[in-house]
């Protein structure tokens, strides 16, 4: 695995994920998710001023590195290959996490769960497409 | 990608995740996680409130996710499965835990770090098992 491609791809993916996350969950789905969150779930969430931003930034970078690692390992070198592989990973990961949260926590309902899984799949596909495009750049130039 | 290998590997991985999860989180770390919960109250369901179908589906999906990644990476041995599984487990769990830590009061940083370590080890073990299964056919041929 090309370490340089992995790191740069991970950072590009992390930044893309952060921006898309802010757009999708921070703006588009904000009110919908609030309507489908339980009262204890709302109480458990930090207010905007209490959010730990360094943790959110680290989390987004880690997601970028995760997709970059998988796409490097799978040999994806185009936006299409990156998007399709990342969509499957995003779908399975998000569905797993949502199922565990639903099993153990009183946070939200199954409607919020289904919408979150769909949104995660689309966002992961776009991030994967961007990373895949980057991974293919060197190969096209060579 | 071999669809049969992916699906069977995913089911094997899901069962291994379920059993290891019960051992690690349901027994070994139970008291530690309870003592290191955050300030939020009433979020965790009691044993009688737990949604078992979601727990079973969640474990199967995590097995399928790992099997998909190992198949895509061309893994065909226990050691390769364990090493790719460890990286996958570390990054997935850390990304999710840091998000929850940043946006909610559900657990402390101590609980988060122990959860990431436990998840990395668990996914390495499950990755080793799935990787071993994926390599079986190749050795026989």
XYZ file of N, CA and C in Angstrom:
849
model
N 0.846 -1.203 0.000
C 0.000 0.000 0.000
C 0.878 1.248 0.000
N 0.542 2.221 -0.848
C 1.283 3.469 -0.936
C 0.907 4.360 0.268
N 1.892 4.518 1.202
C 1.607 5.237 2.453
C 1.235 6.696 2.206
N 1.915 7.316 1.246
C 1.647 8.714 0.935
C 0.213 8.887 0.412
N -0.176 8.003 -0.497
C -1.544 8.048 -1.055
C -2.563 7.820 0.059
N -2.235 6.886 0.965
C -3.148 6.583 2.067
C -3.371 7.815 2.944
N -2.285 8.486 3.333
C -2.409 9.649 4.232
C -3.112 10.823 3.551
N -2.669 11.159 2.338
C -3.288 12.304 1.648
C -4.757 12.003 1.338
N -5.026 10.766 0.887
C -6.414 10.356 0.622
C -7.263 10.437 1.881
N -6.678 10.043 3.009
C -7.400 10.091 4.286
C -7.734 11.511 4.696
N -6.781 12.427 4.504
C -7.031 13.830 4.880
C -8.092 14.438 3.945
N -7.963 14.171 2.640
C -8.978 14.666 1.684
C -10.355 14.111 2.060
N -10.397 12.806 2.372
C -11.664 12.175 2.751
C -12.217 12.747 4.044
N -11.339 12.998 5.023
C -11.774 13.551 6.307
C -12.372 14.936 6.157
N -11.722 15.775 5.349
C -12.224 17.147 5.129
C -13.565 17.093 4.392
N -13.655 16.233 3.367
C -14.914 16.092 2.614
C -16.026 15.603 3.534
N -15.689 14.618 4.377
C -16.684 14.057 5.307
C -17.167 15.121 6.297
N -16.248 15.937 6.771
C -16.598 16.998 7.731
C -17.571 17.993 7.086
N -17.240 18.429 5.875
C -18.086 19.420 5.190
C -19.460 18.843 4.858
N -19.477 17.588 4.368
C -20.760 16.957 4.038
C -21.570 16.679 5.304
N -20.889 16.293 6.382
C -21.577 16.034 7.654
C -22.238 17.286 8.188
N -21.535 18.410 8.076
C -22.067 19.708 8.518
C -23.296 20.066 7.683
N -23.206 19.829 6.352
C -24.333 20.135 5.464
C -25.528 19.207 5.713
N -25.266 17.888 5.777
C -26.368 16.910 5.855
C -26.972 16.847 7.257
N -26.131 16.582 8.293
C -26.673 16.421 9.648
C -26.808 17.759 10.383
N -25.899 18.679 10.076
C -25.917 19.960 10.770
C -26.936 20.938 10.213
N -27.396 20.737 8.977
C -28.367 21.661 8.375
C -29.605 20.929 7.845
N -29.428 20.091 6.813
C -30.582 19.474 6.146
C -31.425 18.594 7.074
N -30.757 17.750 7.880
C -31.503 16.786 8.710
C -31.659 17.216 10.165
N -31.171 18.382 10.505
C -31.164 18.848 11.903
C -32.556 18.754 12.545
N -33.553 19.394 11.952
C -34.900 19.411 12.544
C -35.557 18.038 12.512
N -35.360 17.316 11.414
C -35.938 15.972 11.302
C -35.410 15.060 12.409
N -34.099 15.097 12.626
C -33.507 14.231 13.645
C -33.986 14.615 15.053
N -34.167 15.909 15.290
C -34.666 16.358 16.602
C -36.083 15.818 16.846
N -36.903 15.846 15.794
C -38.280 15.355 15.923
C -38.332 13.863 16.215
N -37.300 13.135 15.799
C -37.295 11.675 15.964
C -36.327 11.220 17.063
N -35.923 12.144 17.923
C -35.055 11.790 19.054
C -35.886 11.793 20.334
N -35.643 10.808 21.203
C -36.400 10.720 22.465
C -36.006 11.872 23.396
N -36.802 12.081 24.450
C -36.501 13.165 25.404
C -35.165 12.908 26.114
N -34.915 11.649 26.520
C -33.622 11.364 27.184
C -32.472 11.507 26.194
N -32.762 11.191 24.932
C -31.749 11.359 23.891
C -31.381 12.820 23.711
N -32.412 13.689 23.708
C -32.162 15.146 23.574
C -31.341 15.648 24.761
N -31.690 15.143 25.966
C -30.979 15.584 27.171
C -29.521 15.112 27.168
N -29.264 13.996 26.497
C -27.902 13.441 26.478
C -26.982 14.184 25.508
N -27.586 14.894 24.536
C -26.758 15.575 23.530
C -26.179 16.876 24.093
N -24.943 17.184 23.711
C -24.318 18.439 24.133
C -24.939 19.608 23.366
N -25.020 20.764 24.010
C -25.478 21.964 23.309
C -24.357 22.424 22.367
N -24.689 23.304 21.446
C -23.697 23.780 20.462
C -22.431 24.314 21.139
N -22.637 25.070 22.235
C -21.457 25.675 22.889
C -20.652 24.677 23.724
N -21.264 23.523 24.039
C -20.544 22.494 24.814
C -19.940 21.385 23.952
N -20.126 21.481 22.643
C -19.582 20.436 21.759
C -18.062 20.428 21.817
N -17.489 19.223 21.751
C -16.028 19.101 21.780
C -15.548 19.002 20.334
N -15.134 20.142 19.800
C -14.828 20.221 18.367
C -13.611 19.417 17.956
N -12.592 19.342 18.855
C -11.403 18.579 18.463
C -11.778 17.106 18.256
N -12.723 16.602 19.076
C -13.134 15.198 18.945
C -13.869 14.975 17.623
N -14.684 15.951 17.224
C -15.408 15.841 15.951
C -14.448 15.876 14.761
N -13.448 16.743 14.866
C -12.455 16.841 13.782
C -11.665 15.533 13.678
N -11.242 15.000 14.840
C -10.508 13.719 14.853
C -11.389 12.615 14.265
N -12.663 12.581 14.660
C -13.586 11.541 14.169
C -13.712 11.588 12.647
N -13.834 12.793 12.092
C -13.967 12.920 10.637
C -12.692 12.502 9.917
N -11.546 12.868 10.490
C -10.280 12.445 9.884
C -10.148 10.921 9.932
N -10.564 10.317 11.059
C -10.486 8.856 11.189
C -11.374 8.166 10.149
N -12.554 8.737 9.902
C -13.428 8.169 8.862
C -12.789 8.285 7.482
N -12.123 9.417 7.248
C -11.401 9.598 5.990
C -10.292 8.569 5.847
N -9.537 8.353 6.936
C -8.456 7.359 6.901
C -9.011 5.941 6.727
N -10.167 5.672 7.338
C -10.788 4.350 7.198
C -11.111 4.071 5.729
N -11.786 5.027 5.084
C -12.157 4.814 3.675
C -10.921 4.781 2.786
N -9.941 5.636 3.088
C -8.710 5.638 2.296
C -7.986 4.294 2.428
N -7.961 3.751 3.649
C -7.308 2.442 3.899
C -7.997 1.353 3.077
N -9.338 1.323 3.137
C -10.090 0.275 2.438
C -9.929 0.419 0.918
N -9.989 1.652 0.427
C -9.885 1.857 -1.023
C -8.470 1.561 -1.522
N -7.464 1.899 -0.718
C -6.092 1.537 -1.081
C -5.929 0.026 -1.111
N -6.456 -0.647 -0.083
C -6.340 -2.110 0.013
C -7.086 -2.810 -1.120
N -8.214 -2.198 -1.546
C -9.012 -2.846 -2.593
C -8.547 -2.460 -3.989
N -7.579 -1.555 -4.062
C -7.021 -1.169 -5.365
C -7.926 -0.264 -6.179
N -8.792 0.507 -5.514
C -9.679 1.439 -6.244
C -8.858 2.597 -6.795
N -9.027 2.875 -8.078
C -8.270 3.981 -8.692
C -9.161 4.843 -9.580
N -10.417 4.963 -9.208
C -11.316 5.858 -9.954
C -12.446 6.291 -9.029
N -13.127 7.360 -9.414
C -14.232 7.870 -8.596
C -15.352 6.837 -8.504
N -15.632 6.140 -9.611
C -16.713 5.155 -9.622
C -16.438 3.989 -8.690
N -15.207 3.441 -8.784
C -14.842 2.302 -7.928
C -14.822 2.727 -6.465
N -14.296 3.936 -6.211
C -14.248 4.446 -4.835
C -15.638 4.634 -4.267
N -16.536 5.200 -5.082
C -17.903 5.473 -4.624
C -18.654 4.179 -4.330
N -18.524 3.182 -5.200
C -19.309 1.953 -4.998
C -18.803 1.172 -3.781
N -17.485 1.066 -3.619
C -16.945 0.354 -2.452
C -17.304 1.095 -1.160
N -17.131 2.412 -1.171
C -17.420 3.204 0.035
C -18.905 3.202 0.375
N -19.767 3.129 -0.637
C -21.214 3.079 -0.374
C -21.563 1.811 0.406
N -20.983 0.674 -0.004
C -21.261 -0.593 0.699
C -20.720 -0.519 2.130
N -19.490 -0.010 2.280
C -18.892 0.106 3.620
C -19.727 1.057 4.487
N -20.117 2.199 3.925
C -20.912 3.178 4.671
C -22.259 2.613 5.090
N -22.901 1.889 4.173
C -24.196 1.268 4.479
C -24.054 0.258 5.622
N -23.081 -0.650 5.500
C -22.925 -1.708 6.514
C -22.499 -1.132 7.866
N -21.580 -0.180 7.843
C -21.107 0.422 9.107
C -22.211 1.200 9.804
N -22.901 2.028 9.036
C -23.950 2.857 9.629
C -25.096 1.994 10.148
N -25.471 0.965 9.375
C -26.551 0.074 9.812
C -26.139 -0.664 11.089
N -24.880 -1.085 11.159
C -24.376 -1.758 12.365
C -24.499 -0.832 13.577
N -23.956 0.377 13.450
C -23.938 1.323 14.577
C -25.366 1.693 14.995
N -26.234 1.929 14.002
C -27.620 2.282 14.318
C -28.353 1.136 15.005
N -28.087 -0.101 14.558
C -28.719 -1.263 15.204
C -28.251 -1.396 16.654
N -26.941 -1.232 16.889
C -26.422 -1.323 18.263
C -27.011 -0.212 19.142
N -27.068 0.999 18.612
C -27.644 2.107 19.389
C -29.111 1.835 19.724
N -29.841 1.317 18.740
C -31.258 1.035 18.954
C -31.433 -0.105 19.969
N -30.516 -1.079 19.935
C -30.613 -2.221 20.864
C -30.336 -1.799 22.302
N -29.339 -0.920 22.494
C -28.864 -0.604 23.848
C -29.329 0.733 24.403
N -29.687 1.676 23.530
C -29.978 3.031 24.010
C -31.366 3.504 23.611
N -31.923 4.367 24.451
C -33.217 4.974 24.161
C -32.947 6.359 23.565
N -32.454 6.372 22.318
C -32.056 7.652 21.693
C -33.038 8.129 20.628
N -33.425 7.233 19.729
C -34.299 7.661 18.647
C -35.169 6.520 18.152
N -36.026 6.801 17.136
C -36.908 5.759 16.613
C -36.333 5.136 15.331
N -37.077 4.166 14.801
C -36.574 3.449 13.621
C -36.600 4.331 12.361
N -37.438 5.368 12.344
C -37.465 6.277 11.186
C -36.145 7.050 11.117
N -35.708 7.568 12.276
C -34.424 8.280 12.327
C -33.288 7.352 11.931
N -33.409 6.114 12.374
C -32.382 5.111 12.080
C -32.277 4.882 10.564
N -33.431 4.684 9.914
C -33.441 4.417 8.467
C -32.897 5.613 7.681
N -33.285 6.822 8.082
C -32.820 8.026 7.371
C -31.316 8.217 7.591
N -30.850 7.950 8.816
C -29.420 8.084 9.107
C -28.598 7.104 8.269
N -29.096 5.875 8.129
C -28.382 4.864 7.321
C -28.325 5.314 5.856
N -29.461 5.798 5.327
C -29.494 6.256 3.930
C -28.537 7.434 3.723
N -28.568 8.396 4.656
C -27.698 9.578 4.539
C -26.228 9.172 4.619
N -25.898 8.270 5.547
C -24.503 7.816 5.697
C -24.006 7.115 4.444
N -24.899 6.337 3.832
C -24.514 5.610 2.609
C -24.173 6.601 1.496
N -25.011 7.608 1.332
C -24.785 8.611 0.265
C -23.512 9.413 0.546
N -23.362 9.866 1.801
C -22.171 10.664 2.154
C -20.898 9.826 1.963
N -20.926 8.565 2.415
C -19.745 7.699 2.252
C -19.427 7.495 0.778
N -20.470 7.327 -0.046
C -20.245 7.135 -1.484
C -19.549 8.358 -2.092
N -20.003 9.548 -1.699
C -19.374 10.772 -2.243
C -17.925 10.886 -1.765
N -17.710 10.642 -0.459
C -16.338 10.720 0.080
C -15.462 9.674 -0.612
N -15.989 8.462 -0.779
C -15.243 7.402 -1.471
C -14.936 7.783 -2.905
N -15.895 8.437 -3.562
C -15.677 8.881 -4.937
C -14.545 9.893 -5.031
N -14.504 10.813 -4.073
C -13.441 11.837 -4.058
C -12.073 11.175 -3.806
N -12.038 10.258 -2.831
C -10.758 9.579 -2.532
C -10.327 8.715 -3.723
N -11.288 7.981 -4.303
C -10.977 7.133 -5.460
C -10.431 7.949 -6.618
N -11.026 9.116 -6.846
C -10.555 10.018 -7.904
C -9.110 10.431 -7.624
N -8.829 10.771 -6.353
C -7.458 11.162 -5.984
C -6.488 9.984 -6.177
N -6.899 8.792 -5.752
C -6.011 7.628 -5.861
C -5.684 7.303 -7.321
N -6.616 7.620 -8.216
C -6.398 7.331 -9.627
C -5.583 8.381 -10.340
N -5.407 9.544 -9.729
C -4.712 10.658 -10.392
C -3.310 10.287 -10.844
N -2.526 9.733 -9.952
C -1.134 9.375 -10.267
C -1.055 8.362 -11.378
N -1.980 7.400 -11.363
C -1.945 6.323 -12.364
C -2.245 6.843 -13.752
N -3.162 7.852 -13.823
C -3.491 8.419 -15.127
C -2.304 9.203 -15.681
N -1.595 9.866 -14.773
C -0.469 10.706 -15.205
C 0.724 9.864 -15.625
N 0.863 8.670 -15.044
C 2.057 7.843 -15.310
C 2.015 7.256 -16.708
N -15.241 -10.195 -6.657
C -15.376 -10.727 -5.289
C -16.287 -11.953 -5.284
N -15.870 -12.995 -4.545
C -16.662 -14.224 -4.432
C -17.841 -14.003 -3.472
N -19.060 -13.942 -4.017
C -20.243 -13.619 -3.204
C -20.482 -14.653 -2.112
N -20.273 -15.921 -2.423
C -20.485 -16.988 -1.447
C -19.526 -16.839 -0.268
N -18.264 -16.598 -0.587
C -17.247 -16.394 0.470
C -17.602 -15.176 1.322
N -18.047 -14.109 0.656
C -18.424 -12.879 1.372
C -19.556 -13.153 2.353
N -20.608 -13.836 1.893
C -21.777 -14.061 2.754
C -21.466 -15.036 3.895
N -20.820 -16.155 3.575
C -20.500 -17.139 4.631
C -19.500 -16.534 5.613
N -18.489 -15.833 5.082
C -17.519 -15.149 5.952
C -18.200 -14.135 6.859
N -19.204 -13.431 6.309
C -19.945 -12.442 7.092
C -20.738 -13.081 8.214
N -21.360 -14.224 7.931
C -22.151 -14.915 8.969
C -21.218 -15.459 10.062
N -20.092 -16.055 9.636
C -19.107 -16.549 10.621
C -18.620 -15.373 11.483
N -18.302 -14.266 10.821
C -17.836 -13.080 11.549
C -18.893 -12.545 12.498
N -20.149 -12.529 12.051
C -21.246 -12.040 12.890
C -21.412 -12.875 14.153
N -21.317 -14.198 14.008
C -21.446 -15.087 15.177
C -20.262 -14.874 16.131
N -19.057 -14.755 15.552
C -17.863 -14.528 16.381
C -17.969 -13.190 17.128
N -18.455 -12.154 16.432
C -18.663 -10.834 17.065
C -19.648 -10.947 18.230
N -20.733 -11.658 18.002
C -21.782 -11.784 19.020
C -21.215 -12.448 20.272
N -20.503 -13.555 20.089
C -19.962 -14.299 21.241
C -18.879 -13.485 21.962
N -17.986 -12.875 21.188
C -16.924 -12.059 21.802
C -17.499 -10.818 22.487
N -18.507 -10.219 21.872
C -19.153 -9.036 22.453
C -19.800 -9.356 23.789
N -20.434 -10.517 23.849
C -21.070 -10.970 25.096
C -20.011 -11.157 26.174
N -18.870 -11.767 25.775
C -17.779 -12.007 26.738
C -17.123 -10.697 27.181
N -16.763 -9.849 26.203
C -15.990 -8.636 26.503
C -16.858 -7.551 27.139
N -17.965 -7.190 26.438
C -18.790 -6.079 26.948
C -19.849 -6.551 27.952
N -20.347 -7.755 27.756
C -21.399 -8.251 28.639
C -20.887 -8.808 29.954
N -19.596 -9.163 30.019
C -19.046 -9.714 31.260
C -17.810 -8.937 31.735
N -16.708 -8.991 30.964
C -15.434 -8.423 31.427
C -15.494 -6.911 31.682
N -16.094 -6.152 30.776
C -16.084 -4.680 30.894
C -17.383 -4.097 31.443
N -18.306 -4.938 31.808
C -19.634 -4.476 32.255
C -19.535 -3.436 33.377
N -18.852 -3.773 34.465
C -18.772 -2.860 35.620
C -17.971 -1.607 35.275
N -16.866 -1.785 34.531
C -16.031 -0.635 34.156
C -16.840 0.380 33.344
N -17.598 -0.108 32.363
C -18.382 0.794 31.506
C -19.490 1.485 32.312
N -20.089 0.758 33.252
C -21.136 1.357 34.092
C -20.539 2.470 34.959
N -19.351 2.218 35.510
C -18.704 3.203 36.382
C -18.146 4.401 35.618
N -17.967 4.261 34.307
C -17.401 5.350 33.500
C -18.413 5.934 32.519
N -19.693 5.805 32.871
C -20.738 6.422 32.043
C -20.680 7.937 32.227
N -21.196 8.685 31.239
C -21.194 10.150 31.329
C -22.306 10.668 32.223
N -22.545 11.975 32.146
C -23.542 12.604 33.030
C -24.981 12.363 32.568
N -25.159 11.934 31.324
C -26.516 11.687 30.816
C -27.133 10.491 31.542
N -28.407 10.613 31.906
C -29.071 9.508 32.608
C -30.274 9.008 31.810
N -30.594 7.742 32.006
C -31.778 7.144 31.384
C -31.605 6.778 29.928
N -30.379 6.916 29.397
C -30.166 6.631 27.974
C -30.052 5.123 27.727
N -29.305 4.443 28.600
C -29.077 3.008 28.384
C -30.322 2.208 28.754
N -30.647 1.241 27.906
C -31.809 0.389 28.179
C -31.443 -0.670 29.216
N -32.421 -1.083 30.009
C -32.187 -2.179 30.956
C -32.178 -3.490 30.165
N -31.760 -4.578 30.830
C -31.681 -5.864 30.122
C -33.039 -6.276 29.549
N -34.097 -5.983 30.307
C -35.438 -6.377 29.836
C -35.926 -5.482 28.694
N -35.353 -4.284 28.570
C -35.762 -3.366 27.493
C -34.933 -3.546 26.219
N -33.827 -4.280 26.314
C -32.935 -4.427 25.157
C -33.672 -5.001 23.956
N -33.326 -4.489 22.756
C -33.985 -4.935 21.524
C -33.082 -5.997 20.890
N -33.429 -7.257 21.132
C -32.535 -8.349 20.729
C -32.399 -8.508 19.222
N -33.489 -8.247 18.470
C -33.366 -8.408 17.010
C -32.341 -7.413 16.466
N -32.329 -6.190 17.041
C -31.383 -5.170 16.564
C -29.952 -5.560 16.918
N -29.790 -6.181 18.085
C -28.458 -6.631 18.509
C -27.936 -7.730 17.577
N -28.824 -8.672 17.249
C -28.428 -9.787 16.360
C -28.143 -9.258 14.945
N -29.032 -8.403 14.428
C -28.821 -7.825 13.088
C -27.532 -6.992 13.078
N -27.297 -6.222 14.143
C -26.087 -5.401 14.237
C -24.826 -6.237 14.176
N -24.825 -7.369 14.874
C -23.653 -8.253 14.848
C -23.444 -8.875 13.468
N -24.539 -9.289 12.834
C -24.420 -9.869 11.483
C -23.910 -8.825 10.492
N -24.408 -7.588 10.604
C -23.961 -6.515 9.702
C -22.489 -6.190 9.924
N -22.047 -6.218 11.181
C -20.620 -5.940 11.427
C -19.766 -7.073 10.861
N -20.261 -8.314 10.929
C -19.549 -9.436 10.309
C -19.489 -9.279 8.807
N -20.597 -8.852 8.204
C -20.628 -8.658 6.747
C -19.713 -7.509 6.323
N -19.683 -6.431 7.136
C -18.797 -5.296 6.813
C -17.339 -5.746 6.814
N -16.964 -6.492 7.841
C -15.579 -6.963 7.927
C -15.265 -7.934 6.794
N -16.195 -8.847 6.505
C -15.993 -9.813 5.426
C -15.853 -9.092 4.080
N -16.655 -8.044 3.869
C -16.581 -7.275 2.623
C -15.199 -6.643 2.461
N -14.714 -6.030 3.544
C -13.408 -5.360 3.489
C -12.289 -6.389 3.265
N -12.348 -7.514 3.965
C -11.299 -8.541 3.810
C -11.325 -9.139 2.410
N -12.522 -9.350 1.861
C -12.629 -9.851 0.486
C -12.069 -8.842 -0.503
N -12.424 -7.574 -0.324
C -11.950 -6.518 -1.216
C -10.429 -6.379 -1.144
N -9.877 -6.615 0.061
C -8.423 -6.485 0.245
C -7.683 -7.734 -0.211
N -8.421 -8.757 -0.619
C -7.792 -9.989 -1.100
C -7.140 -10.803 -0.004
N -7.662 -10.710 1.210
C -7.097 -11.441 2.349
C -7.420 -12.927 2.231
N -6.417 -13.774 2.504
C -6.683 -15.222 2.457
C -5.821 -15.950 3.499
N -5.874 -15.465 4.726
C -5.141 -16.115 5.818
C -5.490 -15.456 7.134
N -5.282 -16.179 8.229
C -5.666 -15.670 9.550
C -4.860 -14.420 9.934
N -3.550 -14.439 9.675
C -2.703 -13.312 10.088
C -3.060 -12.039 9.313
N -3.229 -12.189 7.996
C -3.607 -11.028 7.179
C -4.989 -10.524 7.590
N -5.904 -11.442 7.881
C -7.247 -11.064 8.328
C -7.200 -10.322 9.650
N -6.337 -10.790 10.555
C -6.231 -10.148 11.868
C -5.656 -8.744 11.751
N -4.642 -8.568 10.900
C -4.021 -7.238 10.808
C -4.946 -6.234 10.117
N -5.594 -6.640 9.018
C -6.551 -5.729 8.364
C -7.743 -5.488 9.300
N -8.188 -6.551 9.991
C -9.302 -6.427 10.940
C -8.975 -5.462 12.068
N -7.743 -5.507 12.573
C -7.352 -4.610 13.671
C -7.417 -3.148 13.222
N -6.901 -2.848 12.035
C -6.928 -1.464 11.527
C -8.381 -1.026 11.298
N -9.176 -1.916 10.691
C -10.594 -1.617 10.436
C -11.331 -1.355 11.755
N -11.126 -2.243 12.736
C -11.809 -2.101 14.030
C -11.406 -0.834 14.753
N -10.103 -0.536 14.724
C -9.597 0.674 15.380
C -10.230 1.932 14.770
N -10.195 2.018 13.431
C -10.678 3.232 12.767
C -12.198 3.383 12.870
N -12.941 2.297 12.707
C -14.414 2.386 12.807
C -14.822 2.788 14.218
N -14.282 2.082 15.211
C -14.693 2.344 16.588
C -14.245 3.733 17.040
N -13.012 4.113 16.703
C -12.512 5.420 17.128
C -13.318 6.540 16.474
N -13.638 6.394 15.185
C -14.422 7.429 14.490
C -15.795 7.583 15.149
N -16.450 6.467 15.444
C -17.779 6.529 16.061
C -17.691 7.067 17.494
N -16.727 6.553 18.276
C -16.620 6.969 19.688
C -16.267 8.450 19.822
N -15.358 8.946 18.978
C -14.996 10.366 19.046
C -16.201 11.248 18.670
N -17.012 10.777 17.699
C -18.216 11.539 17.336
C -19.174 11.611 18.520
N -19.424 10.472 19.156
C -20.341 10.435 20.304
C -19.788 11.244 21.474
N -18.466 11.156 21.684
C -17.837 11.909 22.777
C -17.955 13.413 22.528
N -17.803 13.808 21.265
C -17.866 15.227 20.926
C -19.265 15.810 20.980
N -20.280 14.971 20.737
C -21.645 15.504 20.620
C -22.575 15.118 21.768
N -22.157 14.207 22.662
C -23.066 13.775 23.740
C -22.331 13.583 25.066
N -23.142 13.379 26.108
C -22.577 13.148 27.454
C -22.787 11.699 27.881
N -22.677 10.778 26.941
C -23.031 9.378 27.249
C -21.899 8.650 27.972
N -20.641 8.929 27.630
C -19.540 8.269 28.339
C -18.331 9.187 28.502
N -17.437 8.789 29.418
C -16.234 9.576 29.705
C -15.128 9.213 28.704
N -14.040 9.978 28.752
C -12.926 9.684 27.856
C -12.287 8.327 28.188
N -12.239 7.975 29.487
C -11.696 6.669 29.884
C -12.468 5.528 29.227
N -13.796 5.620 29.288
C -14.643 4.582 28.691
C -14.410 4.523 27.190
N -14.252 5.703 26.563
C -14.032 5.761 25.118
C -12.729 5.053 24.729
N -11.655 5.351 25.464
C -10.355 4.764 25.125
C -10.353 3.241 25.319
N -10.974 2.785 26.402
C -11.042 1.331 26.655
C -11.911 0.657 25.591
N -12.996 1.321 25.194
C -13.873 0.767 24.153
C -13.114 0.627 22.834
N -12.308 1.631 22.492
C -11.543 1.577 21.235
C -10.535 0.419 21.286
N -9.840 0.279 22.435
C -8.853 -0.803 22.578
C -9.545 -2.168 22.486
N -10.659 -2.321 23.188
C -11.374 -3.606 23.198
C -11.892 -3.939 21.803
N -12.424 -2.933 21.120
C -12.981 -3.148 19.790
C -11.887 -3.529 18.785
N -10.706 -2.909 18.940
C -9.589 -3.229 18.045
C -9.180 -4.697 18.211
N -9.051 -5.128 19.468
C -8.659 -6.517 19.738
C -9.734 -7.483 19.228
N -10.992 -7.153 19.525
C -12.099 -8.021 19.085
C -12.140 -8.159 17.574
N -11.998 -7.034 16.870
C -12.074 -7.067 15.402
C -10.867 -7.793 14.810
N -9.711 -7.700 15.495
C -8.539 -8.455 15.044
C -8.815 -9.959 15.148
N -9.417 -10.376 16.254
C -9.726 -11.804 16.439
C -10.747 -12.263 15.390
N -11.816 -11.479 15.221
C -12.845 -11.849 14.236
C -12.245 -11.822 12.824
N -11.405 -10.832 12.548
C -10.743 -10.751 11.238
C -9.864 -11.967 10.991
N -9.200 -12.440 12.039
C -8.373 -13.649 11.927
C -9.220 -14.857 11.561
N -10.382 -14.970 12.191
C -11.280 -16.111 11.917
C -11.823 -16.039 10.484
N -12.299 -14.845 10.093
C -12.851 -14.685 8.734
C -11.729 -14.874 7.696
N -10.548 -14.319 7.975
C -9.407 -14.469 7.064
C -9.015 -15.934 6.904
N -9.042 -16.660 8.006
C -8.743 -18.099 7.965
C -9.757 -18.816 7.066
N -11.036 -18.456 7.218
C -12.079 -19.067 6.380
C -11.851 -18.712 4.898
N -11.539 -17.453 4.637
C -11.349 -17.031 3.237
C -10.172 -17.747 2.586
N -9.179 -18.116 3.394
C -8.002 -18.797 2.852
C -8.201 -20.290 2.664
N -9.227 -20.853 3.269
C -9.443 -22.307 3.217
C -9.528 -22.844 1.795
N -10.356 -22.242 0.967
C -10.545 -22.704 -0.405
C -9.257 -22.617 -1.204
N -8.509 -21.541 -0.968
C -7.279 -21.324 -1.744
C -6.233 -22.387 -1.447
N -6.183 -22.819 -0.159
C -5.223 -23.869 0.211
C -5.612 -25.190 -0.428
N -6.926 -25.428 -0.480
C -7.408 -26.710 -0.998
C -7.235 -26.811 -2.508
N -7.256 -25.668 -3.196
C -7.196 -25.732 -4.666
C -5.770 -25.914 -5.159
